[in-house]
Tab-separated table of C-alpha atoms in Angstrom:
chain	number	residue	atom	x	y	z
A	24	UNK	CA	160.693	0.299	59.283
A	25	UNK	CA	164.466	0.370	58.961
A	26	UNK	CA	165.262	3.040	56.424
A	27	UNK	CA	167.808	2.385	53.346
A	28	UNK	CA	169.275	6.183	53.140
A	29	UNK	CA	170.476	8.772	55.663
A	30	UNK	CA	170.372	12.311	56.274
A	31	UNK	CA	174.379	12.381	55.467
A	32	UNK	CA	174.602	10.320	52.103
A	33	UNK	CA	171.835	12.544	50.347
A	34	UNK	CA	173.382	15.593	51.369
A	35	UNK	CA	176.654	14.464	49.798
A	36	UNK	CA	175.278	13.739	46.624
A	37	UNK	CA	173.900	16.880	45.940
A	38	UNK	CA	176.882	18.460	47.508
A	39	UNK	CA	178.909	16.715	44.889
A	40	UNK	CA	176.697	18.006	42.279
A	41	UNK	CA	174.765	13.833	41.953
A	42	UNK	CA	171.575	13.573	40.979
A	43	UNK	CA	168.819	12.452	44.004
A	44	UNK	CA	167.170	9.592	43.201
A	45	UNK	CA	163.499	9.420	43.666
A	46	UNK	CA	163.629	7.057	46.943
A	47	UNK	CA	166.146	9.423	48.344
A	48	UNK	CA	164.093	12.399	47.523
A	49	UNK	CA	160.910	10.626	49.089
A	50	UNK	CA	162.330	9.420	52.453
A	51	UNK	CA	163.883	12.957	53.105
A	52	UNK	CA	160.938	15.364	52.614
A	53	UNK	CA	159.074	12.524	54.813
A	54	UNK	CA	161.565	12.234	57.597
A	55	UNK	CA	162.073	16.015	57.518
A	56	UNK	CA	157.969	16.184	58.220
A	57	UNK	CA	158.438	13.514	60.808
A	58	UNK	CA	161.455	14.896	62.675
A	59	UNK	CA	164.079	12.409	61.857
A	60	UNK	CA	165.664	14.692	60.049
A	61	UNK	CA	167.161	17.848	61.560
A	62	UNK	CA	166.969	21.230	60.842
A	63	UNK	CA	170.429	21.392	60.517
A	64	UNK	CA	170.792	18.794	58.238
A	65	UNK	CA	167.845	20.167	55.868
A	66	UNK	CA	169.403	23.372	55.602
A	67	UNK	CA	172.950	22.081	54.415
A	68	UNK	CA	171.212	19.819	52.002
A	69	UNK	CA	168.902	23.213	50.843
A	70	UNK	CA	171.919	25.365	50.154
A	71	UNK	CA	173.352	22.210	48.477
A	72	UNK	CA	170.264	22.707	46.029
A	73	UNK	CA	171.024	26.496	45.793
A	74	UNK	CA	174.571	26.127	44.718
A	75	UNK	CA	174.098	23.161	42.459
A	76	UNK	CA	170.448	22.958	41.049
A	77	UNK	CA	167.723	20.283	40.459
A	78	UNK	CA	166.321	19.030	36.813
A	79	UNK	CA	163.162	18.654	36.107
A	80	UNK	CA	163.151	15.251	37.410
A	81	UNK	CA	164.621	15.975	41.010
A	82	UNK	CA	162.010	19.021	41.685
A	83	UNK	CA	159.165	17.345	40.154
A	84	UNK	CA	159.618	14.444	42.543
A	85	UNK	CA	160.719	17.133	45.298
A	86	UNK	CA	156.878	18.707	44.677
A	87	UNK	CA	155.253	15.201	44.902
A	88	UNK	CA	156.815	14.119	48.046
A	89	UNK	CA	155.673	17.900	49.570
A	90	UNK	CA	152.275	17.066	48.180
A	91	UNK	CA	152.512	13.301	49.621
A	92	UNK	CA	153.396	14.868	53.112
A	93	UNK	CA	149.640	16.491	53.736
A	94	UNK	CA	146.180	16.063	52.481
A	95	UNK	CA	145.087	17.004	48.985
A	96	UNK	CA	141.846	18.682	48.355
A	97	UNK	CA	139.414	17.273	45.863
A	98	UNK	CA	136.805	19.973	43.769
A	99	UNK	CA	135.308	17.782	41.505
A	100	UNK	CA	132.035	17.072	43.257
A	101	UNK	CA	131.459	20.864	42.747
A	102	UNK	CA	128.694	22.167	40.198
A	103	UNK	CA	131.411	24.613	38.329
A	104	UNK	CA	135.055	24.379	36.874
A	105	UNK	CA	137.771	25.467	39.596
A	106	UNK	CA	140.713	28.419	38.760
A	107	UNK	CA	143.056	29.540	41.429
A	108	UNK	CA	145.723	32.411	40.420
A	109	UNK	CA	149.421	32.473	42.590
A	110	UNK	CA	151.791	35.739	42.470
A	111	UNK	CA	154.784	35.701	43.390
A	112	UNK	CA	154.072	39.128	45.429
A	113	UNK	CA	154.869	43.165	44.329
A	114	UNK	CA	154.354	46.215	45.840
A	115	UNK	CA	150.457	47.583	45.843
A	116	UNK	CA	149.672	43.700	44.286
A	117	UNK	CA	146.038	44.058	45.410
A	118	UNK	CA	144.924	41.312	42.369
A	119	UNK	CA	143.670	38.915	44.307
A	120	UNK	CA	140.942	40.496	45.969
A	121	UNK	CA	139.084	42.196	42.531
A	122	UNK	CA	140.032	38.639	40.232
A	123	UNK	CA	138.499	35.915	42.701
A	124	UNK	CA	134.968	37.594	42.793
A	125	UNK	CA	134.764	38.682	38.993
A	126	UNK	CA	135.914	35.150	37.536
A	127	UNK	CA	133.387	33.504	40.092
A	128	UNK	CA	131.132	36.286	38.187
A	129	UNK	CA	132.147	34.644	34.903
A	130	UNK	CA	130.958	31.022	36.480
A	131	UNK	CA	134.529	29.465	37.759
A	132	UNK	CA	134.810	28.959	41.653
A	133	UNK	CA	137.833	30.067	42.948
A	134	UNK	CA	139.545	28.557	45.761
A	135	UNK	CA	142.199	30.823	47.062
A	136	UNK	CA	144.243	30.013	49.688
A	137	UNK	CA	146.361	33.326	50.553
A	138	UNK	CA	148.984	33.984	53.135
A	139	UNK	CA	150.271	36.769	55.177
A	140	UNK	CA	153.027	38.975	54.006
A	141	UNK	CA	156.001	39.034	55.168
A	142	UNK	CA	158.801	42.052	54.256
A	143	UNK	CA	157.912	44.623	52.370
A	144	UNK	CA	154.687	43.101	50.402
A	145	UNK	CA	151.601	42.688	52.601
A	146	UNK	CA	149.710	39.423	52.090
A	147	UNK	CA	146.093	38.927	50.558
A	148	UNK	CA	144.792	37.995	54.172
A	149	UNK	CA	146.434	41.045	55.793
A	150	UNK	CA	144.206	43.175	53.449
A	151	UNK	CA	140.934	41.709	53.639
A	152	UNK	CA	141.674	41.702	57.974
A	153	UNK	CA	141.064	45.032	57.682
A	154	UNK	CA	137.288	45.206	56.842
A	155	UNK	CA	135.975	44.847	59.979
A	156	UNK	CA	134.362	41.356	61.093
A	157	UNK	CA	135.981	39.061	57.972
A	158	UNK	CA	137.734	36.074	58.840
A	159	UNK	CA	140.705	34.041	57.818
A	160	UNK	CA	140.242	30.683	59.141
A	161	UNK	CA	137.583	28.525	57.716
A	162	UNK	CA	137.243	24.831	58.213
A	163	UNK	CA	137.080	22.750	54.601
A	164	UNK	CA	133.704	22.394	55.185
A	165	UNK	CA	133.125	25.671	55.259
A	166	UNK	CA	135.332	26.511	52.120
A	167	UNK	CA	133.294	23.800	50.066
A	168	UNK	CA	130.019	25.865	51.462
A	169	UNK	CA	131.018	28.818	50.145
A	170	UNK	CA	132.599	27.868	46.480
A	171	UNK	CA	129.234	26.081	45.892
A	172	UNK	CA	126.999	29.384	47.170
A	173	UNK	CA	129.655	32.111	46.455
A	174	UNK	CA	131.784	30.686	43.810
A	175	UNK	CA	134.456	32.382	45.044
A	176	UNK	CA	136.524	31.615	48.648
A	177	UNK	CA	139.962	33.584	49.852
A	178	UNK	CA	141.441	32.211	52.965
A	179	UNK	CA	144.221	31.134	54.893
A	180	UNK	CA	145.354	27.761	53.957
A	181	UNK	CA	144.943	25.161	56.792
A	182	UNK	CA	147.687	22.970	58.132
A	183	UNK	CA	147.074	20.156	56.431
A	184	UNK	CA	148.105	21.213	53.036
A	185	UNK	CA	151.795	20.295	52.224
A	186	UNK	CA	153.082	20.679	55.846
A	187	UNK	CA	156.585	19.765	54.920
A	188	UNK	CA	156.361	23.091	53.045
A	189	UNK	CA	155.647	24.976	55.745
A	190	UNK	CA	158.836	23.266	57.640
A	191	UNK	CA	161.282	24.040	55.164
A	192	UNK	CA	159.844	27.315	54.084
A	193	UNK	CA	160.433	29.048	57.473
A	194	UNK	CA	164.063	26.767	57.178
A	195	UNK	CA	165.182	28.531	54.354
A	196	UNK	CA	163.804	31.771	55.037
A	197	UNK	CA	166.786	31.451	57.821
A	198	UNK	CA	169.065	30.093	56.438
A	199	UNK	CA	169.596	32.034	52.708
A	200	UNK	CA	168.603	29.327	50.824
A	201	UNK	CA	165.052	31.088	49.701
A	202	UNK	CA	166.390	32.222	46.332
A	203	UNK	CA	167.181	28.767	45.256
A	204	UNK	CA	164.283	28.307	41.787
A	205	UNK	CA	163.763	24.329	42.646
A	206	UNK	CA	163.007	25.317	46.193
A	207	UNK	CA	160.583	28.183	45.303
A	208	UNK	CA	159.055	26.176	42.589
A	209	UNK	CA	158.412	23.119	44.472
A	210	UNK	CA	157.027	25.327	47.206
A	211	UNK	CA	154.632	27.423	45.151
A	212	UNK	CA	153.351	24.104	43.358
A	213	UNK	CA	153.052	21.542	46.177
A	214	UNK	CA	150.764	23.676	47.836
A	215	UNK	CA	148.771	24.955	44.781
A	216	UNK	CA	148.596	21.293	43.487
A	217	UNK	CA	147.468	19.871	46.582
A	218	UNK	CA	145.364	22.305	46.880
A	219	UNK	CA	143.084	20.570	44.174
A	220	UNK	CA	142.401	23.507	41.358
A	221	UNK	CA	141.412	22.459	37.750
A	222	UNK	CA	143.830	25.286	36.497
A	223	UNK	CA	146.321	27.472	37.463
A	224	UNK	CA	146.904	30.903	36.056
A	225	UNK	CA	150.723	32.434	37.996
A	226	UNK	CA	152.036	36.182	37.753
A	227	UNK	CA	155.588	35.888	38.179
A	228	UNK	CA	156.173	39.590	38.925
A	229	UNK	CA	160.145	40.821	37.502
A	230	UNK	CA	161.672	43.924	38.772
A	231	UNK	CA	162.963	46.298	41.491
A	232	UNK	CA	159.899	45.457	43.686
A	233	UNK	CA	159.517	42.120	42.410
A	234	UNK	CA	161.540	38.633	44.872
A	235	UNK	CA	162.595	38.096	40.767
A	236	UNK	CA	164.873	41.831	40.085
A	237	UNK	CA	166.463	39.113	36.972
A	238	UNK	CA	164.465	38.627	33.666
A	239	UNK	CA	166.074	35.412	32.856
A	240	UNK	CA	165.293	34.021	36.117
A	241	UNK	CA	161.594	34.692	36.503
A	242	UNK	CA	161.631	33.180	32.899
A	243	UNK	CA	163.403	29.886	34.446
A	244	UNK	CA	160.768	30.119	37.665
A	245	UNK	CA	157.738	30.610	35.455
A	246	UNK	CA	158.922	27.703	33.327
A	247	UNK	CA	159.976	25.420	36.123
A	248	UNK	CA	156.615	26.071	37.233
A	249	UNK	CA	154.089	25.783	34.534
A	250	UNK	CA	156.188	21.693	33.731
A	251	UNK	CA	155.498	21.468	37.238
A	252	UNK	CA	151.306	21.907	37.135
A	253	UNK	CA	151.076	20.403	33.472
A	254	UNK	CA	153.242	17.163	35.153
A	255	UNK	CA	150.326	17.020	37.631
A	256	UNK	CA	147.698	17.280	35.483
A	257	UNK	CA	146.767	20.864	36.193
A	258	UNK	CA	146.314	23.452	33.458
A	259	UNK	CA	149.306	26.086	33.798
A	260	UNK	CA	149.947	29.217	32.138
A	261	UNK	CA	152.418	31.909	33.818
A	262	UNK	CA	152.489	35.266	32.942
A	263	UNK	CA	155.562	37.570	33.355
A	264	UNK	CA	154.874	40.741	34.591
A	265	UNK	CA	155.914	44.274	35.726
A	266	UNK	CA	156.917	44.873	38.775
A	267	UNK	CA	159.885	48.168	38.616
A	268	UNK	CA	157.042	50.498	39.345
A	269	UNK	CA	154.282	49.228	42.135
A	270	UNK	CA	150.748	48.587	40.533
A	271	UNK	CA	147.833	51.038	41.038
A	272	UNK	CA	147.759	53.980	43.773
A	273	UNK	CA	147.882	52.802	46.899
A	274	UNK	CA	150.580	50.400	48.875
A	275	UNK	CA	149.306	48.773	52.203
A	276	UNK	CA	145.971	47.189	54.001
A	277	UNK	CA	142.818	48.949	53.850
A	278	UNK	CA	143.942	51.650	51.244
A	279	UNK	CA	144.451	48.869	48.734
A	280	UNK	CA	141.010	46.865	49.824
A	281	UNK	CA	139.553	50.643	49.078
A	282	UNK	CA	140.987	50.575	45.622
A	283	UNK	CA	139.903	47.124	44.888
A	284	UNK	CA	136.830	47.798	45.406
A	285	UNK	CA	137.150	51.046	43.191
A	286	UNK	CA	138.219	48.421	39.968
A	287	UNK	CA	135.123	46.009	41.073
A	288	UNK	CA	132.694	49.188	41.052
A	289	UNK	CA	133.814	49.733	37.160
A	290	UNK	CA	136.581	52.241	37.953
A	291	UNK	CA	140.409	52.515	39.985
A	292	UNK	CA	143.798	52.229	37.923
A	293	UNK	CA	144.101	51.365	34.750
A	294	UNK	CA	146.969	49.049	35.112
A	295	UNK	CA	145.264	47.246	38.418
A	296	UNK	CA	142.227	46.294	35.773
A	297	UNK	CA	144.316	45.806	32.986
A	298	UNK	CA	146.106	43.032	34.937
A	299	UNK	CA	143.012	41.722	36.836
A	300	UNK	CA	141.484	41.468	33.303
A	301	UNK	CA	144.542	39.408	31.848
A	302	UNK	CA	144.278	36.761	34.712
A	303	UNK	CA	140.664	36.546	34.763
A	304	UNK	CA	140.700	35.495	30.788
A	305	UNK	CA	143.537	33.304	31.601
A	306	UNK	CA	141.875	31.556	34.249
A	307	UNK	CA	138.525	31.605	32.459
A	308	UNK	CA	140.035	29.885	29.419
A	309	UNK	CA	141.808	27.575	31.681
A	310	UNK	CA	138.610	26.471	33.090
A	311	UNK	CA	137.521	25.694	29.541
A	312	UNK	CA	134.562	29.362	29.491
A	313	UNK	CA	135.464	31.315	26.313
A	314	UNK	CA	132.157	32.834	25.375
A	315	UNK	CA	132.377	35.418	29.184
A	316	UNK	CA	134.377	38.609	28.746
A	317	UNK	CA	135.270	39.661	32.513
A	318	UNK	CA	135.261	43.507	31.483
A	319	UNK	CA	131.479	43.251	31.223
A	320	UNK	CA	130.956	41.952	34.595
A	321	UNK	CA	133.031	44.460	36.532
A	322	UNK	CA	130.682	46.926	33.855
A	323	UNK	CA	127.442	44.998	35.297
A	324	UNK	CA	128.372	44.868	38.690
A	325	UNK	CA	127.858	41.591	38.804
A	326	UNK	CA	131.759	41.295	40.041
A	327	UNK	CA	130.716	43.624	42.907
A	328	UNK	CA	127.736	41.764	43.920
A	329	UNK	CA	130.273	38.579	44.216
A	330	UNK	CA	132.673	40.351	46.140
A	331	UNK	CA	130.203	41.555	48.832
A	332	UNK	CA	129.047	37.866	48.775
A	333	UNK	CA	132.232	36.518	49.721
A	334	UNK	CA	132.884	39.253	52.416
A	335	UNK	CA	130.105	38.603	53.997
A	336	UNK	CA	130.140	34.373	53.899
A	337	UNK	CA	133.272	35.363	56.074
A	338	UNK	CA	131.831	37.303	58.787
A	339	UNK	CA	133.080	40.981	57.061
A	340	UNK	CA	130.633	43.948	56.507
A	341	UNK	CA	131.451	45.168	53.117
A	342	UNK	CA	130.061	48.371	53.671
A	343	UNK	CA	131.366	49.186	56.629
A	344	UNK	CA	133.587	52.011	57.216
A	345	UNK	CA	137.613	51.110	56.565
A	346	UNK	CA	140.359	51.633	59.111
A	347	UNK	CA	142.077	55.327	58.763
A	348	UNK	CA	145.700	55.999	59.676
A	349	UNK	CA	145.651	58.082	63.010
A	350	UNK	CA	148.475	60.467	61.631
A	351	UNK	CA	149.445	61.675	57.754
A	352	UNK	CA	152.175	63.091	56.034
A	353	UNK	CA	152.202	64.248	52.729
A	354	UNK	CA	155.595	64.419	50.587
A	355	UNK	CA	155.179	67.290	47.595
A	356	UNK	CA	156.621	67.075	44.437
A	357	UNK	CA	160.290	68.664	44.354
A	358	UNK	CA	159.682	70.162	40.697
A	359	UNK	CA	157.148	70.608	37.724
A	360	UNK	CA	157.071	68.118	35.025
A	361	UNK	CA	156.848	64.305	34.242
A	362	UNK	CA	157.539	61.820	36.738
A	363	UNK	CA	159.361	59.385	34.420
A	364	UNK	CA	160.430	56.933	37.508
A	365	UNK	CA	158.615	55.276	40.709
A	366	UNK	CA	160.269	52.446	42.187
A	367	UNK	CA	158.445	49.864	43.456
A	368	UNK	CA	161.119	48.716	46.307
A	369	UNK	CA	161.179	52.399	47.806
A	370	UNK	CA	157.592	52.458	48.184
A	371	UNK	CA	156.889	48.473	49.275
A	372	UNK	CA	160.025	49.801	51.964
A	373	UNK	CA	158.205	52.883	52.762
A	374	UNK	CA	154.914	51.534	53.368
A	375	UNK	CA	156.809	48.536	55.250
A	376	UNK	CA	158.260	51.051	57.796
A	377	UNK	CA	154.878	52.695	58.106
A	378	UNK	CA	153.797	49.373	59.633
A	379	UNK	CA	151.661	47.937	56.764
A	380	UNK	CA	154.321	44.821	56.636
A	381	UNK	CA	156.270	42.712	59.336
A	382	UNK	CA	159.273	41.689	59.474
A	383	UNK	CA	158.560	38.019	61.428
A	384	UNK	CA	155.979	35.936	61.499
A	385	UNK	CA	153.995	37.162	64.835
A	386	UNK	CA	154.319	40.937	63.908
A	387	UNK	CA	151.102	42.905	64.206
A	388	UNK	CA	150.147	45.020	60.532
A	389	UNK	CA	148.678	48.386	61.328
A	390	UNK	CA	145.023	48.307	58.931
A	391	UNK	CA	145.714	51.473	58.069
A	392	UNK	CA	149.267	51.991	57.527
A	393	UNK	CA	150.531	52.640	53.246
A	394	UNK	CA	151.554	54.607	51.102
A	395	UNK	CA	149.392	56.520	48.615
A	396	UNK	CA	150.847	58.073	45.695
A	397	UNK	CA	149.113	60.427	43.797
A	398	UNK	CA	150.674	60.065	39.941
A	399	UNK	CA	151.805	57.111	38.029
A	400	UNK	CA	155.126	57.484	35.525
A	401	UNK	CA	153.893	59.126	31.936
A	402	UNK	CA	151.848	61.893	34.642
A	403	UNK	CA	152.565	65.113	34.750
A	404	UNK	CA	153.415	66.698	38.453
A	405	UNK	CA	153.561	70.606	39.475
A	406	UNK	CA	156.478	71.805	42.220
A	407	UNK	CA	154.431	72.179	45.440
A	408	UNK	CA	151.946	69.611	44.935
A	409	UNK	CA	151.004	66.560	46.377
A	410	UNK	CA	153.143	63.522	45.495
A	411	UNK	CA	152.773	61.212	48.271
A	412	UNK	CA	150.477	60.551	51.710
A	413	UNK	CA	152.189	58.765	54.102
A	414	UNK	CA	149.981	56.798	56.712
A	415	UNK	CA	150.621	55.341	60.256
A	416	UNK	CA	149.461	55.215	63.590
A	417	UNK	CA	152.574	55.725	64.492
A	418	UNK	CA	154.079	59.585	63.424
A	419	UNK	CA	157.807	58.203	64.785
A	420	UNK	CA	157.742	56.281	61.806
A	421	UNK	CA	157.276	58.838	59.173
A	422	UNK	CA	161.504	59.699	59.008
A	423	UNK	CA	162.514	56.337	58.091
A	424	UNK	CA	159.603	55.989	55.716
A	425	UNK	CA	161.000	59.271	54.377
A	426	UNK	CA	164.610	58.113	53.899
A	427	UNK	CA	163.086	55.361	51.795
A	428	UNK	CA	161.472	57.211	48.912
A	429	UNK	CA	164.358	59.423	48.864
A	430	UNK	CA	165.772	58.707	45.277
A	431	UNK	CA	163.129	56.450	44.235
A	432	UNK	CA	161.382	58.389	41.820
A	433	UNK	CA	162.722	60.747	38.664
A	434	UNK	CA	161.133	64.283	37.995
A	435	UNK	CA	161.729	64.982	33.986
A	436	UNK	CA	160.632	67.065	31.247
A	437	UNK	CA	161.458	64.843	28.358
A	438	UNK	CA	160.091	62.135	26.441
A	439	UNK	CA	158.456	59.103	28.545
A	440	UNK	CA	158.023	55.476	26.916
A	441	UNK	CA	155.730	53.203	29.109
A	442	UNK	CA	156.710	49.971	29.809
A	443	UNK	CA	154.660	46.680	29.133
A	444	UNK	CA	152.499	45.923	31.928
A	445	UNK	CA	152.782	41.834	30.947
A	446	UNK	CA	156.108	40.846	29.592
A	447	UNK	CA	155.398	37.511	28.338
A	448	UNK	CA	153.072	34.584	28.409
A	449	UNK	CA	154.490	30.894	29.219
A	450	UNK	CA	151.828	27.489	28.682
C-alpha cells in the first residue's frame, strides 16, 4: 500500500516543536519494525522527542503503536487475578525475586518478564542464572503452565512482545536519546501492557544510584506512566523510592539471590522486606485481595515454599550450593563511628568492575562477582574492621573496583536522620 507520510515530514514536525498526529505516529513505529524506516532516520526523530517532548496524547499513541507492533498476551482464562511489578533498576534491587513468590503466596499469579542488566545494575535474569540448572527461556506455553501450578513465573520476555521496542531501545541506547521521559515511558508500558497483567504496581527508584538522580523527573516518569496503564485499562500505582544508598547488603548475582532468599526464610534487611512488603500490598490490592497480609506468609513460609516452586518449574535446584567468587578482598573501615553516607553509584560501579554487570549486550556476568557491605547508614563502624568484601574471579579487577568506593561513603560521629525508604505514592 502506498503510504501518505514519510520518514522526513514527521521528523520535521517534531523538530519544529508540531504535534504528531496519530496516523503519523502509527505508520512510523510500523515502518521502523518493518525496515522502511532507517536507523538513522529514527534516531534524529528520537532526539527530536528528547529536545522537544510528547503530551499525553503523542506517547499514549506512541505506546499503542509499540504494543500494535507484536503480540499481546491474554491471562484471563487463568483461575487467579494477575500482578506484575516494573523497577526502573538500583543498585542491590534484588525485589523481584522475594515479591513474585510471596504475592503468588497471597493468591495473585505473577507474570514477570525480566531482562538482563546492562551498566552498573544487574538484571533479574542475571541473578536467578546463577542457581545452577534454572532457565530463562520458556515458551508461552510453558509460562501459562507454570502461573496456573506455581502462581508465580520470572523469565525472559520472548520476541514477540513489542518488538519495535526492542529496535528503538538498543537505537537510543546509541544514540543519547535514552533519557528522553516519552521514550522511557512508552518503552516500560508497551511491553508491560502487552504483556497482559490485570495490574501494575512500578518502583521508580530516585537518586545517586537510581537512571532518575532528579526528584521532579521520576515524579513526571511515574506520572507519565501510571496515565499510561490506567489509559489501557490496567490498574497503575507507582511508587517513588530511594535509591542514594543501594538496598540491603549485598550488590551482584548470587550474593543477592542468597539474600533473597534470607527475606523469604523470615529474615535479611530490613529495608529489602520493608520494600518487598510495600509492593506486595500494592499489587495485592491491585488485584482486588485485601483480607492477605504478605508479612504473614514470608512468617509461614509459605513465600518460601513458592519460591522453591518456581525454581524448580525452571529447571534450578533451589538448594543447591551458590556460585563463590574465586578471589576476595576486604576494604576496613578508615575510622570508628557512624557511617552516615553509602552511595549507591560507587557500589553499583564497584560491583560493575568486579564483573557482576556488562557493559554490552553479549558480555558474560561472573555468578559470583558483588559487592558485600557489611553496615547500612545509622550503623555504627570500628577503625580496623570490616566494611566491605569485594568478590571476583578475577583479582586484576579489585584496583579499579577500589578507586570506585573511594569517597562514596562518610565516617561521622554526629547525629544521623534516616531517609524515607518510599518517597511517595502516585494512582
Amino acid at each position: 500500500m502506498a503510504s501518505q507520510h514519510d520518514a522526513v515530514e514527521v521528523i520535521s514536525v517534531k523538530r519544529d516543536r508540531g504535534e504528531l498526529s496519530d496516523s503519523q505516529i502509527d505508520w512510523v513505529i510500523e515502518a521502523y519494525t518493518r525496515g522502511d524506516v532507517a536507523d538513522e532516520q529514527m534516531s534524529s526523530l528520537a532526539m527530536a522527542i528528547l529536545l522537544n517532548g510528547m503530551n499525553r496524547r503523542e506517547i499514549a499513541r506512541w505506546t499503542a503503536a509499540m504494543i500494535a507492533s507484536g503480540e499481546r498476551m491474554e491471562f484471563s482464562a487463568l483461575s487467579r487475578r494477575t500482578a506484575d511489578k516494573h523497577s526502573t533498576g538500583g543498585v542491590g534491587d534484588k525485589i523481584t525475586l522475594p515479591l513474585a513468590p510471596l504475592v503468588a503466596a497471597c493468591g495473585v499469579a505473577v507474570p514477570q518478564l525480566s531482562g538482563r542488566g546492562l551498566g552498573h545494575t544487574g538484571g533479574t535474569l542475571d541473578k536467578l542464572e546463577s542457581i545452577p540448572g534454572w532457565r530463562a527461556a520458556l515458551t508461552n506455553e510453558e509460562l501459562f503452565a507454570q502461573l496456573e501450578s506455581v502462581g508465580a513465573v520470572i523469565c525472559a520476555a520472548g520476541d514477540g512482545l513489542a518488538p519495535a521496542d526492542k529496535k528503538l531501545y538498543a537505537l537510543r541506547d546509541v544514540t543519547g536519546t535514552v533519557e528522553a521521559i516519552a521514550l522511557i515511558a512508552s518503552s516500560i508500558m508497551s511491553k508491560k501492557i502487552a504483556e497482559g497483567t490485570g495490574a501494575l504496581v512500578l518502583d521508580v527508584k530516585v537518586g545517586s544510584g537510581a537512571f532518575m538522580k532528579d526528584l521532579d523527573k521520576a515524579r513526571e516518569l511515574a506520572e507519565t506512566m501510571v496515565a499510561l496503564g490506567k489509559d489501557s485499562g490496567v490498574h497503575t500505582v507507582a511508587l517513588l523510592t530511594d535509591m542514594s544508598t543501594p538496598l540491603g547488603l549485598t550488590a551482584g548475582n548470587a550474593i543477592e539471590v542468597a539474600e533473597s532468599v534470607e527475606v523469604l526464610a523470615g529474615g535479611g534487611p530490613a529495608d529489602v522486606v520493608e520494600l518487598t512488603l510495600a509492593l506486595a500490598r500494592e499489587m495485592l490490592a491491585g488485584a482486588g485481595i485485601t483480607d492477605v497480609d504478605p508479612a504473614d506468609k514470608l512468617a509461614d513460609g509459605s513465600a518460601m515454599d513458592h519460591w522453591k516452586s518456581m525454581i524448580r518449574a525452571q529447571g534450578g535446584d533451589p538448594d543447591a550450593t551458590l556460585p563463590v567468587a574465586k578471589e576476595t578482598h576486604v576494604v576496613n573501615a578508615p575510622a570508628t563511628g557512624t557511617l552516615t553516607r553509602l552511595d549507591a553509584m560507587a557500589v553499583g560501579l564497584a560491583a560493575w568492575r568486579l564483573g557482576a554487570g556488562r557493559a554490552r549486550k553479549e558480555d558474560p556476568v561472573q555468578a559470583g562477582a558483588g559487592v558485600v557491605w557489611h553496615a547500612r547508614p545509622g550503623d555504627p563502624v570500628t577503625q580496623g574492621e570490616p566494611l566491605f568484601t569485594l568478590l571476583t574471579d578475577e583479582p586484576e579487577r579489585f584496583d579499579r573496583a577500589l578507586a570506585s568506593l573511594e569517597g562514596g561513603y562518610d565516617i561521622g560521629n554526629g547525629e544521623f536522620t534516616p531517609q524515607n525508604l518510599i518517597i511517595d505514592r502516585i494512582s
